[in-house]
Amino acid sequence: MTSVGIGHKIKNGARGKQVALQFTVNSKAEPEALEALGTTRIPDAITVDGVEVPTDVIERSYQPHFRVVAEAEKPERKTRLNPIAPGASVGGVTVTAGTIGCIVFDRADGTPYVLSNWHVLQGPDGQLGENVVQPGKFDDNRTSRNLLGVLRRSHLGPAGDCAVATIDEGRAFDPKILELGVTPQELGEPDLGDKVIKSGRTTGVTHGVVRRIHTMAKIDYEGDVAEKTIGCFEIGPDDDHPAADHQISMGGDSGSVWLFKQNGRPSKVIAGLHFGGESAGEVDDHALACLSSSVFEKLDITLQQPSPEAVQALLGYDPDFLGKQIDIPQLTAEINGDAVRLNGSDVIPYTHFSLTLSKKRRFPFWVGWNIDGGSLKRLSRSGIPFTKDPRLPAGVQVGNELYEANRLDRGHIARRADLLWGSLPEAQKANTDSFFYTNITPQMDDFNQSSKNGLWGELEDAVFADVDVDDLKVSVFGGPVFQDDDRVYRGVKVPREFWKVIAFVERGELKAKAFLLTQNLDQLEALDLNEFRVFQVTLDEIEARAHVRFPTALHKGDHLLVPESVAERMPLKDLADIHWA
């Protein structure tokens, strides 16, 4: 037996109206030969919950449709597309080629993926994290040129033959299915007689009719994978719209989605994910598709991209980001009571950064953030307003009242550009989070355009440029230095010094480099300040000035030897003066 499902009973080669429990077998045998084959005859009817259900036995076998044949001409869907589109060729680097079904999104973080089959994106010889190319390797073997992304999730079993792969920044996407011109918006449940349509790599646009549902099909995936049972439904030809060569599916169509038809046209509702059809040489033309609801649940994906506000972003600074634990700074006893608390904690998390806020000064004592240099995004800041964090009392935050009609800029402590990494929705949320006033301190408008060539704003870039940073990951702490004699402007004490500590791992060794920037705000009312000095200092010096304590792991990575007094050393003239070693 190769499958069991529900369909219309076939008699004398014609499909009738009676619904039966259908069994398919590779080949039928005479009753007297069954015993020798180690099997028994399927009864004419089976009683299910007290109801007698007729049976039907059909000769039919199945195989996955991912084998491809050479063609003299290469249509657009078999070439490298940018933007990519559903209906085009795709495949893992160990597989020949299949079809992009549709564009989907990670339910948790909104990452866009391409949806296809397990045997298209992974296959018996592939593994999670492996490269995926568009078009598939069979259509163009220049895999480095055609990189699409990596295999993120996959499943092969009763829930379906399915997988998703990421889409690299260099490849845009159009969610409309090739030649159908529609973007799937919903998932549906197939029923007997439903009209459906798909757009596949090999056969293009083909029409079909659902003829068996609630089907469990045994598929031989060969190799170490061998036979698997896949939950699915079966699709036969639509006589009103015959396919070319009477083939609604051929090798390479795997991964395409079947859409329900409405009023004779493709709808925006997915019926299922195509993954197989008849074996070679078999006369009956049919296709198999996984249930869309099972696939989407198993892969934890959705058709609707969540908004940045709905994204379950990473919660704050990650102490294990570098593979070596670096805990957050601790406030000294003399200032610990001045910390603003959120849900009982003085650590306030945002996307990719955390901070501790001073009640009295209304600026952060410290901000800690992680930078993934390998997945940084370039996003516009246009239209994002500076705003107070609604989770905190407005009175503990300095707002726009300080910055109106003067040369004071609203300066980010955690650089906006440093936070824009991860999935696109995650980076978008980090972009928005960076504009909370809790991450902002007043800085002169030429703060990063001074005679020191903007050294302060380029320190993070410099470590990536000058150091072989392991995994392209860096963690940073920074904040203002609060002093009793800080100048009061518009009722706010404005910090005149800032500090920053950059931590990274180089060839397995954790290193920490500290920097101090001094602002002279004595002439704030005249607004003619243009002197900013950046010094490389030790962690001990930062601790003394900022009243914080860094973890032991960071101190072990700080090897800078300096004169005892900051005043006795020269400020950095350019980035080349930094001692990274």
Coordinates of C-alpha atoms in Angstrom, one line a residue:
M1 CA 0.0 0.0 0.0
T2 CA 1.3 3.4 -1.0
S3 CA -1.3 5.7 0.5
V4 CA -4.8 5.9 2.1
G5 CA -7.2 8.8 1.8
I6 CA -10.8 9.9 1.0
G7 CA -12.0 10.3 -2.6
H8 CA -14.7 9.5 -5.1
K9 CA -15.0 5.8 -5.9
I10 CA -13.7 4.8 -9.3
K11 CA -15.6 2.1 -11.2
N12 CA -14.8 0.8 -14.7
G13 CA -12.2 3.6 -15.0
A14 CA -14.8 6.4 -14.3
R15 CA -14.9 8.5 -11.2
G16 CA -18.3 8.4 -9.6
K17 CA -20.1 10.5 -7.0
Q18 CA -19.8 8.0 -4.1
V19 CA -17.2 9.0 -1.5
A20 CA -15.0 6.1 -0.4
L21 CA -12.0 5.3 1.7
Q22 CA -9.3 4.9 -1.0
F23 CA -6.2 2.7 -0.8
T24 CA -3.5 2.9 -3.4
V25 CA -1.0 0.1 -4.1
N26 CA 1.9 -0.2 -6.4
S27 CA 0.2 -3.1 -8.2
K28 CA -3.0 -5.1 -7.7
A29 CA -2.9 -8.9 -7.4
E30 CA -5.4 -11.8 -7.7
P31 CA -7.0 -12.9 -4.4
E32 CA -5.3 -16.3 -4.5
A33 CA -1.8 -14.6 -4.8
L34 CA -2.2 -12.4 -1.7
E35 CA -1.2 -15.0 0.8
A36 CA 2.1 -15.6 -1.0
L37 CA 2.7 -11.8 -1.0
G38 CA 2.3 -11.7 2.8
T39 CA -0.9 -9.5 2.7
T40 CA -4.6 -9.8 2.8
R41 CA -7.5 -8.5 0.7
I42 CA -8.9 -5.1 1.6
P43 CA -12.6 -5.5 2.5
D44 CA -15.4 -3.9 0.4
A45 CA -16.4 -1.8 3.3
I46 CA -15.0 -0.7 6.7
T47 CA -17.1 0.2 9.7
V48 CA -16.0 3.6 11.2
D49 CA -17.8 4.8 14.3
G50 CA -20.7 2.6 13.5
V51 CA -20.9 3.8 9.9
E52 CA -20.1 1.4 7.0
V53 CA -17.7 3.2 4.7
P54 CA -17.1 1.7 1.2
T55 CA -13.5 1.2 0.1
D56 CA -11.7 1.6 -3.2
V57 CA -8.3 0.2 -4.3
I58 CA -6.3 2.0 -7.0
E59 CA -3.0 1.2 -8.6
R60 CA -0.8 4.2 -7.9
S61 CA 2.8 5.0 -6.7
Y62 CA 4.5 8.2 -5.8
Q63 CA 7.9 9.9 -5.9
P64 CA 9.1 13.4 -5.0
H65 CA 9.2 15.8 -8.0
F66 CA 12.6 17.3 -7.8
R67 CA 14.3 15.6 -10.7
V68 CA 14.9 17.9 -13.6
V69 CA 15.6 17.6 -17.3
A70 CA 17.7 19.7 -19.6
E71 CA 15.9 22.3 -21.8
A72 CA 17.1 24.1 -24.9
E73 CA 15.8 27.4 -23.7
K74 CA 16.0 28.9 -20.3
P75 CA 12.8 30.9 -19.3
E76 CA 13.0 33.9 -16.9
R77 CA 11.9 31.8 -13.9
K78 CA 15.1 29.7 -14.3
T79 CA 17.5 32.7 -14.3
R80 CA 18.9 34.8 -11.5
L81 CA 16.1 37.3 -10.5
N82 CA 16.4 40.5 -8.5
P83 CA 13.9 41.0 -7.1
I84 CA 13.3 37.3 -6.6
A85 CA 9.7 36.1 -7.0
P86 CA 7.6 33.0 -6.1
G87 CA 7.4 30.6 -9.0
A88 CA 11.2 31.0 -9.8
S89 CA 13.9 28.3 -9.6
V90 CA 15.6 27.8 -6.2
G91 CA 17.6 25.1 -4.4
G92 CA 20.0 24.2 -1.7
V93 CA 23.6 23.8 -2.9
T94 CA 23.4 20.0 -2.6
V95 CA 20.1 19.8 -4.5
T96 CA 19.3 20.3 -8.3
A97 CA 16.3 22.7 -8.4
G98 CA 12.8 23.3 -7.3
T99 CA 10.4 26.3 -6.9
I100 CA 10.0 29.2 -4.6
G101 CA 6.5 28.8 -3.2
C102 CA 5.9 32.2 -1.6
I103 CA 7.4 34.9 0.6
V104 CA 6.8 34.3 4.3
F105 CA 7.9 35.9 7.6
D106 CA 9.2 34.6 10.9
R107 CA 6.3 34.8 13.3
A108 CA 8.5 36.0 16.1
D109 CA 11.0 38.5 14.6
G110 CA 9.5 39.2 11.2
T111 CA 12.5 37.9 9.2
P112 CA 11.5 37.4 5.5
Y113 CA 12.0 33.9 4.1
V114 CA 11.3 31.9 0.9
L115 CA 9.1 28.9 1.4
S116 CA 9.7 25.7 -0.5
N117 CA 10.2 22.0 0.2
W118 CA 12.6 20.1 2.5
H119 CA 13.8 18.2 -0.6
V120 CA 14.4 21.5 -2.5
L121 CA 16.2 23.6 0.1
Q122 CA 17.9 20.9 2.1
G123 CA 17.7 17.3 0.7
P124 CA 19.4 14.2 2.1
D125 CA 22.9 15.7 2.0
G126 CA 22.1 19.2 3.3
Q127 CA 21.9 20.7 6.7
L128 CA 20.6 23.8 8.5
G129 CA 22.7 26.9 7.9
E130 CA 23.8 25.7 4.5
N131 CA 23.6 28.1 1.5
V132 CA 20.6 28.3 -0.8
V133 CA 20.9 29.7 -4.3
Q134 CA 18.5 31.2 -6.8
P135 CA 18.3 29.9 -9.4
G136 CA 18.8 26.3 -8.3
K137 CA 22.2 24.7 -9.1
F138 CA 20.8 22.7 -12.0
D139 CA 19.8 25.9 -13.8
D140 CA 23.0 27.8 -13.1
N141 CA 26.0 26.3 -11.3
R142 CA 27.6 29.6 -10.4
T143 CA 26.6 29.2 -6.8
S144 CA 28.7 32.1 -5.3
R145 CA 27.1 34.5 -7.7
N146 CA 23.5 33.3 -7.1
L147 CA 23.6 33.1 -3.3
L148 CA 20.1 33.8 -1.9
G149 CA 20.5 33.0 1.8
V150 CA 20.8 30.1 4.1
L151 CA 18.5 27.3 5.2
R152 CA 16.8 28.4 8.4
R153 CA 14.2 25.7 9.3
S154 CA 13.0 22.5 7.7
H155 CA 10.6 19.6 8.3
L156 CA 10.0 16.2 6.7
G157 CA 7.2 14.1 8.2
P158 CA 3.5 13.9 8.7
A159 CA 3.2 17.7 8.9
G160 CA 4.7 18.0 5.4
D161 CA 7.8 18.3 3.2
C162 CA 8.7 22.0 3.9
A163 CA 11.6 24.4 4.6
V164 CA 12.4 28.1 4.6
A165 CA 15.5 30.0 3.7
T166 CA 16.6 33.6 4.5
I167 CA 16.9 36.3 1.9
D168 CA 20.2 38.2 1.9
E169 CA 20.3 42.0 1.9
G170 CA 21.6 42.0 -1.7
R171 CA 18.5 40.2 -3.0
A172 CA 15.2 42.2 -3.0
F173 CA 11.9 40.3 -3.3
D174 CA 8.5 40.7 -4.9
P175 CA 5.8 38.6 -3.2
K176 CA 3.6 38.4 -6.3
I177 CA 3.7 34.9 -7.8
L178 CA 5.1 34.8 -11.4
E179 CA 2.5 34.8 -14.1
L180 CA -0.3 34.7 -11.5
G181 CA 0.3 38.3 -10.3
V182 CA -1.2 37.7 -6.8
T183 CA 0.4 37.8 -3.4
P184 CA -0.9 35.1 -1.0
Q185 CA -2.7 36.6 2.0
E186 CA -4.5 33.7 3.7
L187 CA -4.4 29.9 4.3
G188 CA -7.3 27.7 3.3
E189 CA -8.5 24.1 3.9
P190 CA -8.9 22.0 0.6
D191 CA -12.1 20.0 0.0
L192 CA -13.1 17.6 -2.7
G193 CA -13.8 19.3 -6.0
D194 CA -12.0 22.6 -5.2
K195 CA -10.4 24.2 -8.2
V196 CA -6.7 25.2 -7.7
I197 CA -3.8 26.7 -9.7
K198 CA 0.0 26.9 -9.3
S199 CA 3.0 28.5 -10.9
G200 CA 6.0 26.1 -11.0
R201 CA 9.5 26.2 -12.2
T202 CA 9.1 23.6 -14.9
T203 CA 5.4 23.5 -16.1
G204 CA 4.6 27.1 -15.5
V205 CA 1.0 27.8 -14.7
T206 CA -1.2 24.7 -14.4
H207 CA -4.7 24.1 -13.2
G208 CA -6.1 21.3 -11.1
V209 CA -9.0 19.8 -9.1
V210 CA -8.7 18.5 -5.5
R211 CA -9.7 14.8 -5.7
R212 CA -8.5 13.2 -2.5
I213 CA -8.2 14.8 1.0
H214 CA -7.0 13.6 4.4
T215 CA -4.3 11.6 2.6
M216 CA -1.2 10.0 4.1
A217 CA 1.3 9.2 1.3
K218 CA 4.5 7.1 1.6
I219 CA 7.3 8.7 -0.4
D220 CA 10.8 7.2 -1.0
Y221 CA 13.3 10.0 -0.5
E222 CA 16.2 7.5 -1.1
G223 CA 19.5 7.5 0.6
D224 CA 19.7 7.5 4.4
V225 CA 16.3 9.3 4.5
A226 CA 14.4 6.4 2.8
E227 CA 10.6 6.2 3.0
K228 CA 8.6 8.9 4.8
T229 CA 4.9 9.3 5.4
I230 CA 3.6 12.7 4.5
G231 CA 0.2 14.2 5.3
C232 CA -1.2 15.7 2.1
F233 CA -4.1 16.0 -0.4
E234 CA -4.1 14.9 -4.0
I235 CA -4.8 17.1 -7.1
G236 CA -5.9 15.8 -10.5
P237 CA -6.1 17.6 -13.9
D238 CA -8.8 20.3 -14.5
D239 CA -10.4 19.2 -17.8
D240 CA -11.5 22.7 -18.4
H241 CA -7.9 23.9 -18.4
P242 CA -5.7 21.1 -19.7
A243 CA -2.0 21.4 -19.0
A244 CA 0.6 21.3 -21.8
D245 CA 1.6 17.7 -22.5
H246 CA -1.1 16.8 -20.0
Q247 CA 1.3 17.4 -17.1
I248 CA 0.0 19.5 -14.2
S249 CA 3.3 18.8 -12.4
M250 CA 6.8 17.8 -13.4
G251 CA 10.3 17.6 -11.9
G252 CA 11.3 21.0 -10.5
D253 CA 7.8 22.1 -9.6
S254 CA 8.3 21.1 -6.0
G255 CA 7.9 23.9 -3.6
S256 CA 5.3 25.9 -5.5
V257 CA 2.0 26.8 -3.8
W258 CA -1.4 25.8 -5.0
L259 CA -3.9 28.6 -4.7
F260 CA -7.7 28.3 -4.7
K261 CA -9.5 29.7 -7.7
Q262 CA -12.3 32.1 -7.3
N263 CA -14.6 33.0 -10.2
G264 CA -12.1 31.3 -12.5
R265 CA -9.2 33.4 -11.3
P266 CA -6.3 32.8 -8.8
S267 CA -7.4 33.9 -5.3
K268 CA -5.0 35.0 -2.5
V269 CA -5.7 31.9 -0.5
I270 CA -3.1 29.1 -0.3
A271 CA -4.5 25.5 -0.6
G272 CA -1.2 23.7 -0.1
L273 CA 2.5 23.3 -0.8
H274 CA 3.2 21.1 -3.8
F275 CA 5.8 18.4 -3.2
G276 CA 5.3 15.4 -5.4
G277 CA 3.3 13.6 -8.1
E278 CA 3.1 10.4 -10.1
S279 CA 6.1 8.1 -10.6
A280 CA 7.9 8.0 -13.9
G281 CA 6.0 6.1 -16.6
E282 CA 2.7 6.2 -14.7
V283 CA -0.3 7.2 -16.9
D284 CA -2.4 8.9 -14.3
D285 CA -1.5 12.6 -14.0
H286 CA -1.7 14.0 -10.4
A287 CA 0.0 16.0 -7.8
L288 CA 0.5 16.0 -4.0
A289 CA 0.4 19.0 -1.7
C290 CA 1.0 19.5 2.0
L291 CA -1.7 21.2 4.0
S292 CA -0.7 24.9 4.3
S293 CA -1.9 25.2 7.9
S294 CA 0.4 22.3 9.0
V295 CA 3.4 23.7 7.1
F296 CA 3.0 27.2 8.6
E297 CA 2.5 25.9 12.1
K298 CA 5.5 23.6 11.9
L299 CA 7.9 26.2 10.5
D300 CA 6.5 29.0 12.7
I301 CA 5.9 31.4 9.8
T302 CA 3.2 33.8 8.7
L303 CA 2.1 35.5 5.5
Q304 CA 1.9 38.9 7.1
Q305 CA 5.0 40.7 8.2
P306 CA 4.7 41.9 11.8
S307 CA 5.1 45.6 12.4
P308 CA 8.2 46.7 14.3
E309 CA 6.1 47.3 17.4
A310 CA 4.9 43.7 17.3
V311 CA 8.4 42.1 16.8
Q312 CA 9.6 40.1 19.7
A313 CA 13.0 41.8 19.6
L314 CA 16.0 40.7 21.7
L315 CA 15.7 42.0 25.2
G316 CA 18.5 44.5 25.8
Y317 CA 22.2 44.1 26.2
D318 CA 23.4 40.5 25.9
P319 CA 26.2 39.6 28.4
D320 CA 27.1 36.5 26.5
F321 CA 27.2 38.2 23.1
L322 CA 31.0 37.7 22.6
G323 CA 31.0 34.1 23.8
K324 CA 32.7 35.3 27.0
Q325 CA 30.4 36.6 29.7
I326 CA 30.7 40.4 30.2
D327 CA 28.2 41.5 32.8
I328 CA 26.8 45.0 33.0
P329 CA 28.5 47.8 35.0
Q330 CA 27.4 48.1 38.7
L331 CA 26.7 51.4 40.4
T332 CA 28.7 52.3 43.5
A333 CA 26.9 52.4 46.8
E334 CA 26.9 56.2 46.8
I335 CA 24.7 56.5 43.7
N336 CA 22.9 53.1 43.7
G337 CA 19.8 54.7 45.3
D338 CA 19.5 57.2 42.5
A339 CA 18.7 54.6 39.8
V340 CA 15.2 54.6 38.1
R341 CA 13.5 51.2 38.4
L342 CA 11.4 49.4 35.9
N343 CA 9.5 46.4 37.1
G344 CA 11.7 46.3 40.2
S345 CA 15.0 46.4 38.2
D346 CA 17.4 49.3 37.6
V347 CA 18.3 47.8 34.2
I348 CA 16.0 49.1 31.5
P349 CA 16.1 46.9 28.3
Y350 CA 15.6 48.0 24.7
T351 CA 16.3 46.3 21.4
H352 CA 20.1 45.5 21.4
F353 CA 20.9 47.8 24.3
S354 CA 20.1 48.4 28.0
L355 CA 20.8 51.2 30.4
T356 CA 20.5 52.5 34.0
L357 CA 18.9 56.0 34.4
S358 CA 19.7 58.6 37.0
K359 CA 16.6 60.1 38.8
K360 CA 18.4 63.3 39.7
R361 CA 20.3 63.9 36.5
R362 CA 17.6 62.3 34.2
F363 CA 20.3 61.0 31.9
P364 CA 21.7 57.4 31.9
F365 CA 24.5 56.4 34.2
W366 CA 25.5 53.9 31.6
V367 CA 24.3 52.4 28.4
G368 CA 25.5 48.9 27.2
W369 CA 25.0 47.7 23.6
N370 CA 26.0 44.9 21.3
I371 CA 27.1 45.3 17.7
D372 CA 26.9 42.4 15.2
G373 CA 29.1 43.8 12.4
G374 CA 28.1 40.9 10.1
S375 CA 24.4 41.8 9.9
L376 CA 24.3 45.6 10.1
K377 CA 21.6 47.3 8.1
R378 CA 21.5 50.7 6.6
L379 CA 18.2 52.3 7.6
S380 CA 17.0 55.8 7.4
R381 CA 16.3 57.9 10.5
S382 CA 13.8 60.0 8.7
G383 CA 10.5 60.4 10.4
I384 CA 11.5 58.8 13.7
P385 CA 10.7 61.2 16.5
F386 CA 12.6 61.6 19.7
T387 CA 10.3 60.5 22.5
K388 CA 10.2 59.8 26.2
D389 CA 9.9 56.1 27.2
P390 CA 6.2 55.6 28.1
R391 CA 7.2 52.8 30.5
L392 CA 8.9 55.4 32.8
P393 CA 7.7 58.5 34.5
A394 CA 8.1 61.5 32.3
G395 CA 9.6 63.5 35.1
V396 CA 12.8 61.3 35.2
Q397 CA 13.5 62.0 31.5
V398 CA 14.9 65.2 29.9
G399 CA 12.8 65.9 26.8
N400 CA 12.9 68.4 23.9
E401 CA 12.6 71.4 26.2
L402 CA 16.4 71.4 26.6
Y403 CA 17.2 71.3 22.9
E404 CA 15.0 74.0 21.4
A405 CA 16.5 77.1 19.8
N406 CA 20.1 76.5 20.6
R407 CA 23.1 74.6 19.3
L408 CA 22.6 71.6 21.6
D409 CA 22.2 68.4 19.7
R410 CA 20.3 65.4 21.0
G411 CA 23.2 63.0 21.0
H412 CA 22.8 59.2 21.1
I413 CA 24.9 57.4 23.7
A414 CA 24.4 54.0 22.0
R415 CA 25.0 54.9 18.4
R416 CA 22.0 54.4 16.2
A417 CA 24.0 52.8 13.4
D418 CA 25.5 50.3 15.9
L419 CA 22.1 48.9 16.8
L420 CA 20.7 48.3 13.3
W421 CA 21.4 44.5 13.0
G422 CA 19.6 41.2 13.0
S423 CA 16.5 40.7 10.9
L424 CA 15.1 43.7 9.1
P425 CA 12.1 44.1 11.5
E426 CA 14.4 43.7 14.5
A427 CA 16.7 46.3 13.1
Q428 CA 13.8 48.6 12.4
K429 CA 12.7 48.3 16.0
A430 CA 16.2 49.0 17.3
N431 CA 16.2 52.1 15.0
T432 CA 13.1 53.4 16.7
D433 CA 14.2 52.4 20.2
S434 CA 17.5 54.4 19.8
F435 CA 15.5 57.6 19.8
F436 CA 14.1 57.3 23.3
Y437 CA 15.3 60.2 25.4
T438 CA 16.7 57.8 27.9
N439 CA 19.5 57.1 25.4
I440 CA 20.0 60.8 24.6
T441 CA 22.3 63.4 26.2
P442 CA 23.0 67.0 25.2
Q443 CA 26.1 67.5 22.9
M444 CA 27.3 70.5 21.1
D445 CA 26.2 70.5 17.4
D446 CA 29.8 70.2 16.2
F447 CA 30.5 67.4 18.7
N448 CA 31.5 64.9 16.0
Q449 CA 32.6 67.5 13.4
S450 CA 35.3 69.2 15.6
S451 CA 38.9 69.7 14.9
K452 CA 39.5 66.1 16.0
N453 CA 37.7 64.9 12.9
G454 CA 34.9 63.2 14.7
L455 CA 37.0 60.6 16.5
W456 CA 34.4 60.0 19.2
G457 CA 31.7 58.9 16.7
E458 CA 34.1 56.7 14.8
L459 CA 35.6 54.6 17.6
E460 CA 33.4 51.6 17.0
D461 CA 34.1 51.7 13.2
A462 CA 37.8 51.9 14.0
V463 CA 37.9 48.6 15.9
F464 CA 36.4 46.8 13.0
A465 CA 38.8 48.5 10.6
D466 CA 42.0 47.9 12.6
V467 CA 41.4 44.7 14.5
D468 CA 40.7 41.1 13.4
V469 CA 37.6 40.9 15.6
D470 CA 36.3 37.4 16.2
D471 CA 32.9 36.8 14.6
L472 CA 32.7 40.6 13.8
K473 CA 31.0 41.1 17.2
V474 CA 31.7 44.0 19.6
S475 CA 30.1 45.0 22.9
V476 CA 30.2 48.7 24.1
F477 CA 29.5 50.6 27.3
G478 CA 29.2 54.3 27.4
G479 CA 27.7 57.2 29.3
P480 CA 28.2 60.7 30.6
V481 CA 30.3 61.7 33.6
F482 CA 28.2 63.5 36.2
Q483 CA 30.1 66.2 38.1
D484 CA 28.8 68.5 40.9
D485 CA 30.0 71.6 39.1
D486 CA 28.4 70.7 35.7
R487 CA 26.9 73.9 34.2
V488 CA 23.1 74.3 34.7
Y489 CA 21.3 75.2 31.5
R490 CA 17.5 75.6 31.4
G491 CA 17.3 74.0 34.7
V492 CA 19.4 70.9 33.6
K493 CA 22.9 70.1 34.6
V494 CA 24.7 69.4 31.3
P495 CA 27.5 66.8 31.4
R496 CA 30.8 68.0 30.0
E497 CA 32.5 64.6 29.8
F498 CA 31.7 61.3 28.3
W499 CA 33.2 57.8 28.5
K500 CA 33.1 54.7 26.3
V501 CA 34.5 51.2 26.8
I502 CA 34.8 48.9 23.7
A503 CA 35.1 45.1 24.3
F504 CA 36.0 42.6 21.7
V505 CA 37.6 39.2 21.2
E506 CA 40.7 38.8 19.1
R507 CA 42.0 35.3 18.4
G508 CA 40.1 34.0 21.4
E509 CA 41.4 36.7 23.8
L510 CA 39.0 39.2 25.4
K511 CA 40.2 42.8 25.2
A512 CA 38.8 46.1 26.5
K513 CA 39.7 49.6 25.5
A514 CA 38.5 52.7 27.3
F515 CA 38.1 56.3 26.1
L516 CA 37.2 59.7 27.7
L517 CA 35.9 62.8 25.9
T518 CA 35.9 66.1 27.7
Q519 CA 33.5 69.0 26.8
N520 CA 34.3 72.4 28.2
L521 CA 30.8 73.9 28.7
D522 CA 32.0 77.1 30.5
Q523 CA 30.8 79.2 27.6
L524 CA 27.5 77.4 26.9
E525 CA 25.5 80.6 26.9
A526 CA 27.8 82.1 24.2
L527 CA 27.5 78.8 22.2
D528 CA 31.0 79.1 20.7
L529 CA 32.5 75.9 22.0
N530 CA 34.6 73.9 19.6
E531 CA 37.2 72.1 21.7
F532 CA 36.7 68.4 22.3
R533 CA 39.5 66.2 23.4
V534 CA 39.5 62.4 23.2
F535 CA 41.8 60.4 25.5
Q536 CA 42.5 56.8 25.7
V537 CA 42.4 55.9 29.4
T538 CA 42.1 52.8 31.7
L539 CA 39.0 51.2 33.1
D540 CA 40.1 52.3 36.5
E541 CA 40.0 55.9 35.5
I542 CA 36.5 55.5 34.0
E543 CA 35.3 53.9 37.2
A544 CA 36.7 56.7 39.3
R545 CA 35.0 59.4 37.3
A546 CA 31.6 57.7 36.5
H547 CA 31.1 55.9 39.8
V548 CA 30.5 52.5 38.1
R549 CA 32.3 49.2 38.5
F550 CA 33.1 47.0 35.5
P551 CA 33.3 43.2 35.8
T552 CA 36.6 41.5 36.4
A553 CA 36.6 40.0 32.9
L554 CA 36.9 43.4 31.4
H555 CA 39.7 44.5 33.7
K556 CA 41.7 41.5 32.6
G557 CA 41.4 42.6 29.0
D558 CA 42.6 46.2 29.7
H559 CA 46.4 46.3 29.3
L560 CA 46.9 50.1 28.6
L561 CA 49.8 51.7 30.5
V562 CA 49.4 55.4 30.9
P563 CA 50.7 58.2 33.1
E564 CA 48.9 58.6 36.4
S565 CA 47.1 61.8 35.4
V566 CA 45.0 62.3 32.3
A567 CA 46.4 65.9 32.0
E568 CA 49.9 64.5 31.5
R569 CA 49.1 62.7 28.3
M570 CA 48.3 63.8 24.8
P571 CA 44.8 63.5 23.4
L572 CA 44.2 61.3 20.3
K573 CA 44.9 63.2 17.1
D574 CA 43.4 60.6 14.8
L575 CA 42.2 56.9 14.9
A576 CA 45.7 55.7 14.2
D577 CA 46.8 56.8 17.7
I578 CA 44.6 54.2 19.4
H579 CA 46.4 51.3 21.0
W580 CA 44.2 48.3 20.2
A581 CA 46.9 45.7 21.0

